[in-house]
PDB file of C-alpha atoms in Angstrom:
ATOM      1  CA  UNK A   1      -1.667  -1.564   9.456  1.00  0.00           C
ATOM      2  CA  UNK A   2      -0.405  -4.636  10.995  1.00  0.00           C
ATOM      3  CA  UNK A   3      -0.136  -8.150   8.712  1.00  0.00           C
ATOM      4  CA  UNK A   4       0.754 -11.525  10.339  1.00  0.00           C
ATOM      5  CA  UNK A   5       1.824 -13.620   7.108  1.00  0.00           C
ATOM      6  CA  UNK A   6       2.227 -17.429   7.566  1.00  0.00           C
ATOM      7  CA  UNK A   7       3.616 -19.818   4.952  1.00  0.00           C
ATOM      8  CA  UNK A   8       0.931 -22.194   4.739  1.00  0.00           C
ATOM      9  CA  UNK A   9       0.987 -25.538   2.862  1.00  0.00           C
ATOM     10  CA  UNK A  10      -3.186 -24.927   3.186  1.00  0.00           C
ATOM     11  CA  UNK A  11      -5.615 -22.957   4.909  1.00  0.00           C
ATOM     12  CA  UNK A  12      -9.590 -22.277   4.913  1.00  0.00           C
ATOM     13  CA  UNK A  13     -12.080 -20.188   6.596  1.00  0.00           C
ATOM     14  CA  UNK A  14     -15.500 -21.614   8.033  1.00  0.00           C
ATOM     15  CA  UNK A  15     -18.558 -19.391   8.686  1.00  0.00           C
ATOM     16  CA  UNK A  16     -21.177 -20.803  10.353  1.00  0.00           C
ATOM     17  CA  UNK A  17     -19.671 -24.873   9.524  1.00  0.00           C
ATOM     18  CA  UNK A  18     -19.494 -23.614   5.658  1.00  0.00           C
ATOM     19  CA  UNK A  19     -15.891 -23.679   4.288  1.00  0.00           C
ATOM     20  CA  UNK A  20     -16.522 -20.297   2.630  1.00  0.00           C
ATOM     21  CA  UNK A  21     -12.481 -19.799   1.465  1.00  0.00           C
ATOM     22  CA  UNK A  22      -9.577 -22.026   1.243  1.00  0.00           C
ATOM     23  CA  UNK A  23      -5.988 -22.184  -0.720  1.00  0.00           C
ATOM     24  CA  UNK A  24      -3.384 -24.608  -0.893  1.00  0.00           C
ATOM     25  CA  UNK A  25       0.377 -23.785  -0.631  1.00  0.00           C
ATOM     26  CA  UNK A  26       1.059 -19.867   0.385  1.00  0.00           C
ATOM     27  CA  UNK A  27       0.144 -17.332   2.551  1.00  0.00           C
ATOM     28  CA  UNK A  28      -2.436 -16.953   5.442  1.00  0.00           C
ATOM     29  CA  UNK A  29      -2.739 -13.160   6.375  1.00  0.00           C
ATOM     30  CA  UNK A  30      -4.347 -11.369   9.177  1.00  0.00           C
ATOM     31  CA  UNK A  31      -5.018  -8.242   8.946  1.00  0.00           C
ATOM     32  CA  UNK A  32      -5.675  -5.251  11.342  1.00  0.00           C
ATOM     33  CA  UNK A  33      -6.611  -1.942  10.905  1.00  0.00           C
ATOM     34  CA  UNK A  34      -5.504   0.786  13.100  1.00  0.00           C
ATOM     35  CA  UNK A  35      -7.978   3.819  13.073  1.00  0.00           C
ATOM     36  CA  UNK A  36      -5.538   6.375  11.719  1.00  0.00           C
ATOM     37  CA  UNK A  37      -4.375   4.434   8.709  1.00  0.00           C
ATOM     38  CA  UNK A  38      -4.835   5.346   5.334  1.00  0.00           C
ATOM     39  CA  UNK A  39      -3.744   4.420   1.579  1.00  0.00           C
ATOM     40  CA  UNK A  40       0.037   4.985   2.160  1.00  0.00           C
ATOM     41  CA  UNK A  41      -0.337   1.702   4.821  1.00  0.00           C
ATOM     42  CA  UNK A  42      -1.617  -0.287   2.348  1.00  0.00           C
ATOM     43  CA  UNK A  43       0.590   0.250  -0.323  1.00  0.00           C
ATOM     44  CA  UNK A  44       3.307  -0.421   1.814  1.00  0.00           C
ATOM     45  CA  UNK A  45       1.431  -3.592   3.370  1.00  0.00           C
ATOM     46  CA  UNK A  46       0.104  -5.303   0.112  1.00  0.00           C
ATOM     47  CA  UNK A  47       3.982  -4.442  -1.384  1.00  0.00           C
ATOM     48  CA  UNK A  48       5.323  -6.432   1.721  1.00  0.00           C
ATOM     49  CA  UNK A  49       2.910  -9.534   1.358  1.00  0.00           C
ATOM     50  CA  UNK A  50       3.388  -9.818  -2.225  1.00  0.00           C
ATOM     51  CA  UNK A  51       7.691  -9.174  -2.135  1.00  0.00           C
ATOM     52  CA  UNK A  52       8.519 -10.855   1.221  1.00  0.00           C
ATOM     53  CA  UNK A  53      10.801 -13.728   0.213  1.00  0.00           C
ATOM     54  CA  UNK A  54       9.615 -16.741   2.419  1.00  0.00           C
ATOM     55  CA  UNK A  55       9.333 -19.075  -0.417  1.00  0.00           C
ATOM     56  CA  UNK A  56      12.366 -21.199  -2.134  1.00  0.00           C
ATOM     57  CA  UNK A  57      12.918 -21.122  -5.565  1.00  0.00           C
ATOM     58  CA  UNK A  58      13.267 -24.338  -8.031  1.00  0.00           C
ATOM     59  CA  UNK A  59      16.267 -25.464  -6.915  1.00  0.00           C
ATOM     60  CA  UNK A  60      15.517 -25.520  -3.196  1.00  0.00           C
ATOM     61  CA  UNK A  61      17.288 -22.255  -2.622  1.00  0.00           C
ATOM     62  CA  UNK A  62      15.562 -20.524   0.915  1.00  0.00           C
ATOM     63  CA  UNK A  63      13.854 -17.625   1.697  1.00  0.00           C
ATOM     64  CA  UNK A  64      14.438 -16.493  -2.430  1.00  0.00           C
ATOM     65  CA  UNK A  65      10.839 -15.910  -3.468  1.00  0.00           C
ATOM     66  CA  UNK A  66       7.979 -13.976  -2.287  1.00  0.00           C
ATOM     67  CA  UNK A  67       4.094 -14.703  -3.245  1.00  0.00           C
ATOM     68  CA  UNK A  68       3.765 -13.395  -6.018  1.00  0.00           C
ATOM     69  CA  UNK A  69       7.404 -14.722  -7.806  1.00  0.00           C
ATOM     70  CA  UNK A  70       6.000 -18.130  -6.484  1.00  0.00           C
ATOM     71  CA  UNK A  71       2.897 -17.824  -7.773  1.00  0.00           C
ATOM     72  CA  UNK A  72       0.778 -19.141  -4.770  1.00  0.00           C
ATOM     73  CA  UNK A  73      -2.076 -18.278  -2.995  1.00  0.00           C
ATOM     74  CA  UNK A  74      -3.083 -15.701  -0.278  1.00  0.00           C
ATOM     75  CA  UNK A  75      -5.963 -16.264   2.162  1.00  0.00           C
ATOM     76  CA  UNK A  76      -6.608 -12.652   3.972  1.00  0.00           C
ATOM     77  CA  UNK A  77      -8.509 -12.486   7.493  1.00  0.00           C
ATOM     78  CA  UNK A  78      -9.335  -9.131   8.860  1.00  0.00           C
ATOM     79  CA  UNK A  79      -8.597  -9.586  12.626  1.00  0.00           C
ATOM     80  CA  UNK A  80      -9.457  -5.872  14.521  1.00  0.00           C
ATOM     81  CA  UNK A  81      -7.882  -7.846  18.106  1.00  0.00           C
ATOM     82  CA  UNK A  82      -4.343  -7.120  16.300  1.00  0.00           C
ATOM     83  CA  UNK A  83      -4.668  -3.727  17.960  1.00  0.00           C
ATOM     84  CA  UNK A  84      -5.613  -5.145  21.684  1.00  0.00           C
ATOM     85  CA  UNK A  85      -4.222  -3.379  24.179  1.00  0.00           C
ATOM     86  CA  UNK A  86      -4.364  -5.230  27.487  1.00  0.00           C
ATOM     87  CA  UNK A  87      -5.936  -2.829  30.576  1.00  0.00           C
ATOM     88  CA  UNK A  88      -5.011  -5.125  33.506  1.00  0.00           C
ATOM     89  CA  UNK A  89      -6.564  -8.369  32.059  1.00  0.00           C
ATOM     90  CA  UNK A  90      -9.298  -6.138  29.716  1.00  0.00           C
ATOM     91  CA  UNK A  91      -8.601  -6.168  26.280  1.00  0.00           C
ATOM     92  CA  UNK A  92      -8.920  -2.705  24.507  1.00  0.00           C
ATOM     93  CA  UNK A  93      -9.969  -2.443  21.104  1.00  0.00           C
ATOM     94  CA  UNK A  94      -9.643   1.526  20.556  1.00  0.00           C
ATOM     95  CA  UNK A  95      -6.707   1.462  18.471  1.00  0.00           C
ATOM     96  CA  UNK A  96      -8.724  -0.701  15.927  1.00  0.00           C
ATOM     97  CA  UNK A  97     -10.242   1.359  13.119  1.00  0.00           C
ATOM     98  CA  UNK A  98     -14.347   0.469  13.705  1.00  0.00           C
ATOM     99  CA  UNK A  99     -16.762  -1.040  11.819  1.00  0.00           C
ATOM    100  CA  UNK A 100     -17.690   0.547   8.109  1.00  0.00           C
ATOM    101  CA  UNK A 101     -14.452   2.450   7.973  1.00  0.00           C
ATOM    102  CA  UNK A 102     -13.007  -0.459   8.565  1.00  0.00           C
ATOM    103  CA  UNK A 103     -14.712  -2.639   6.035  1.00  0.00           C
ATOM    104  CA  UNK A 104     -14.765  -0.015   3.180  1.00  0.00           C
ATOM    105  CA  UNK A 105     -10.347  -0.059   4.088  1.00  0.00           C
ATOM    106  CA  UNK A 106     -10.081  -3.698   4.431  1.00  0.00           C
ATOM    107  CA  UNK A 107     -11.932  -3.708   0.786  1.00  0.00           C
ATOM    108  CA  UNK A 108      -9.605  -1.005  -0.680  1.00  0.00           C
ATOM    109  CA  UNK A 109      -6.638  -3.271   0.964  1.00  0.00           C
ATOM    110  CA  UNK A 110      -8.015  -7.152  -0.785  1.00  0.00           C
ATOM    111  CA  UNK A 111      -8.808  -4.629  -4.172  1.00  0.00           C
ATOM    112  CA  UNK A 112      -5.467  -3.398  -4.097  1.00  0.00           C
ATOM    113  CA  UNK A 113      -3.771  -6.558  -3.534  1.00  0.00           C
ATOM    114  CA  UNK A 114      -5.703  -8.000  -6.454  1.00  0.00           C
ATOM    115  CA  UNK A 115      -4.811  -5.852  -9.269  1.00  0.00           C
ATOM    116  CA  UNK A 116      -1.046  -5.886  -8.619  1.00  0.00           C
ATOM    117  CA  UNK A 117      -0.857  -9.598  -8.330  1.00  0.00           C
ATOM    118  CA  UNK A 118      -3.591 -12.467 -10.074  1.00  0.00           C
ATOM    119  CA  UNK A 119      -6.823 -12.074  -8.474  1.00  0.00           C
ATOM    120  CA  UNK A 120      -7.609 -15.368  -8.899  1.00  0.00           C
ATOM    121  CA  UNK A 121      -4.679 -16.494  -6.059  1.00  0.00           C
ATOM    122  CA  UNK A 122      -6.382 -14.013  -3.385  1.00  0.00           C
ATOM    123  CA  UNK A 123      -8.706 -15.313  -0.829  1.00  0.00           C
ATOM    124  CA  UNK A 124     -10.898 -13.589   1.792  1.00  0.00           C
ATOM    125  CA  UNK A 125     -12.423 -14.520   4.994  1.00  0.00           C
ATOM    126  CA  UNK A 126     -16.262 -12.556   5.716  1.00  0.00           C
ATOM    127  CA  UNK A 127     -15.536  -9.130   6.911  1.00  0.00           C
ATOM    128  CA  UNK A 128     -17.390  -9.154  10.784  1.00  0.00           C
ATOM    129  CA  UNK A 129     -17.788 -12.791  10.925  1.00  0.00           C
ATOM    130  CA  UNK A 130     -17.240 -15.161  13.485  1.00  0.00           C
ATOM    131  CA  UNK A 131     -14.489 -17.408  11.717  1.00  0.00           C
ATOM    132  CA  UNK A 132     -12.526 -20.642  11.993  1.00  0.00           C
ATOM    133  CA  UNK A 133      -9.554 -20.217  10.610  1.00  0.00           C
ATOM    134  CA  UNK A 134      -7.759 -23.845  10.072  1.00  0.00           C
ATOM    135  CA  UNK A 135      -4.315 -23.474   8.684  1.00  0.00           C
ATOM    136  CA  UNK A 136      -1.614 -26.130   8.262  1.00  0.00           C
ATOM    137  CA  UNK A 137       1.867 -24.195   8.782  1.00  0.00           C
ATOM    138  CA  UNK A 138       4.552 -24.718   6.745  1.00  0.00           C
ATOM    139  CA  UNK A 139       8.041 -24.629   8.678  1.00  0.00           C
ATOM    140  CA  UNK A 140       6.553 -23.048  10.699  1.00  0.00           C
ATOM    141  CA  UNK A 141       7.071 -19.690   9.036  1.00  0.00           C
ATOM    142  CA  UNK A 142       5.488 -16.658  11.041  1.00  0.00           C
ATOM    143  CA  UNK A 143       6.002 -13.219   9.682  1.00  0.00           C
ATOM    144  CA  UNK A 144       4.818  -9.563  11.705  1.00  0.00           C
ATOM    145  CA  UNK A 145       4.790  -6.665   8.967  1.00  0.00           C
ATOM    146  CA  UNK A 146       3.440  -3.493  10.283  1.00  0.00           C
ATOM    147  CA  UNK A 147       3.585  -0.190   7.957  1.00  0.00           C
ATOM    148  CA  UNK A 148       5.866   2.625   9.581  1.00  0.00           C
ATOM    149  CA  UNK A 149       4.184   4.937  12.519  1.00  0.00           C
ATOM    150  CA  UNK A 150       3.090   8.063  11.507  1.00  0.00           C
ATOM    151  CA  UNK A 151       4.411  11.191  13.588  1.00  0.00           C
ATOM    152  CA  UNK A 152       1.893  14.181  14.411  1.00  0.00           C
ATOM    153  CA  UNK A 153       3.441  17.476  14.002  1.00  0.00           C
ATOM    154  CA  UNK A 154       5.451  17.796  17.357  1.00  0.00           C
ATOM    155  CA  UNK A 155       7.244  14.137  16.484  1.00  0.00           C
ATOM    156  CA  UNK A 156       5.298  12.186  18.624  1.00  0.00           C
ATOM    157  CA  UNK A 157       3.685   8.727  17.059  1.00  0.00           C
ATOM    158  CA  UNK A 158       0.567   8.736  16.515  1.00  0.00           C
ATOM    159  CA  UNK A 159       0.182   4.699  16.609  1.00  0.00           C
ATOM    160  CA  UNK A 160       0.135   2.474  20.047  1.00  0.00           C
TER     161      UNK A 160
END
């Protein structure tokens, strides 16, 4: 799995010109699946979002809370074109887990993510939608988090 986290101080998600999701101050998430991950890459994943510290704590100290200590939102976007690979000037998608698999992970992931942290404060895009994604940076503050590769059984990586 691959997360982008950025400290927002808001963000929202329009379908089709309906603002369908939106937080205030916290994190904006994207999200991609790779086609060989499974529930060890999203423990790892929702324990990074939730723990990072990019937040500062009461008395202005930096980078001293995560998410969750803070107790801010999270607005989640799957995005499958975090596993693009470039052929010439083609982009190639087959490192992206595909379509139900993905949505019945990307579910598992937001479900996870709920019950270990107020489910209230989690957001969600629309699985397969075309989105606008409007988010207001804060710093800005750009984090990639990707769980560790997985190696086949002569040591190779099985991940791009």
């Amino acid at each position: 799995m691959r997360a982008i986290l950025q400290r927002v101080r808001q963000a929202s998600v329009t379908v089709d010109d309906e603002v369908i999701s939106s937080i205030g101050r916290g994190l904006c998430v994207l999200i991609g699946i790779h086609k060989n991950d499974s529930q060890p890459d999203i423990d790892y994943i929702v324990r990074k979002i939730l723990n990072t510290r990019l937040f500062e704590d009461a008395s202005g100290k930096r980078w001293h809370l995560g998410v969750k200590d803070a107790g801010l939102e999270i607005l989640n976007v799957s995005q499958f074109t975090l596993y693009c690979e470039l052929k010439g000037n083609k982009p190639d998608y087959r490192h992206a887990m595909g379509g139900e698999a993905a949505q019945q992970f990307y579910q598992t992931f937001l479900t996870q993510l709920r019950n270990q942290y107020n489910g209230d404060k989690i957001k969600d895009g629309r699985f397969g939608a075309m989105m606008q994604v409007n988010i207001q940076n804060d710093g800005p503050v750009t984090i990639t988090i990707e769980s560790p590769k997985k190696m086949d059984k002569t040591g190779n990586s099985e991940e791009v």
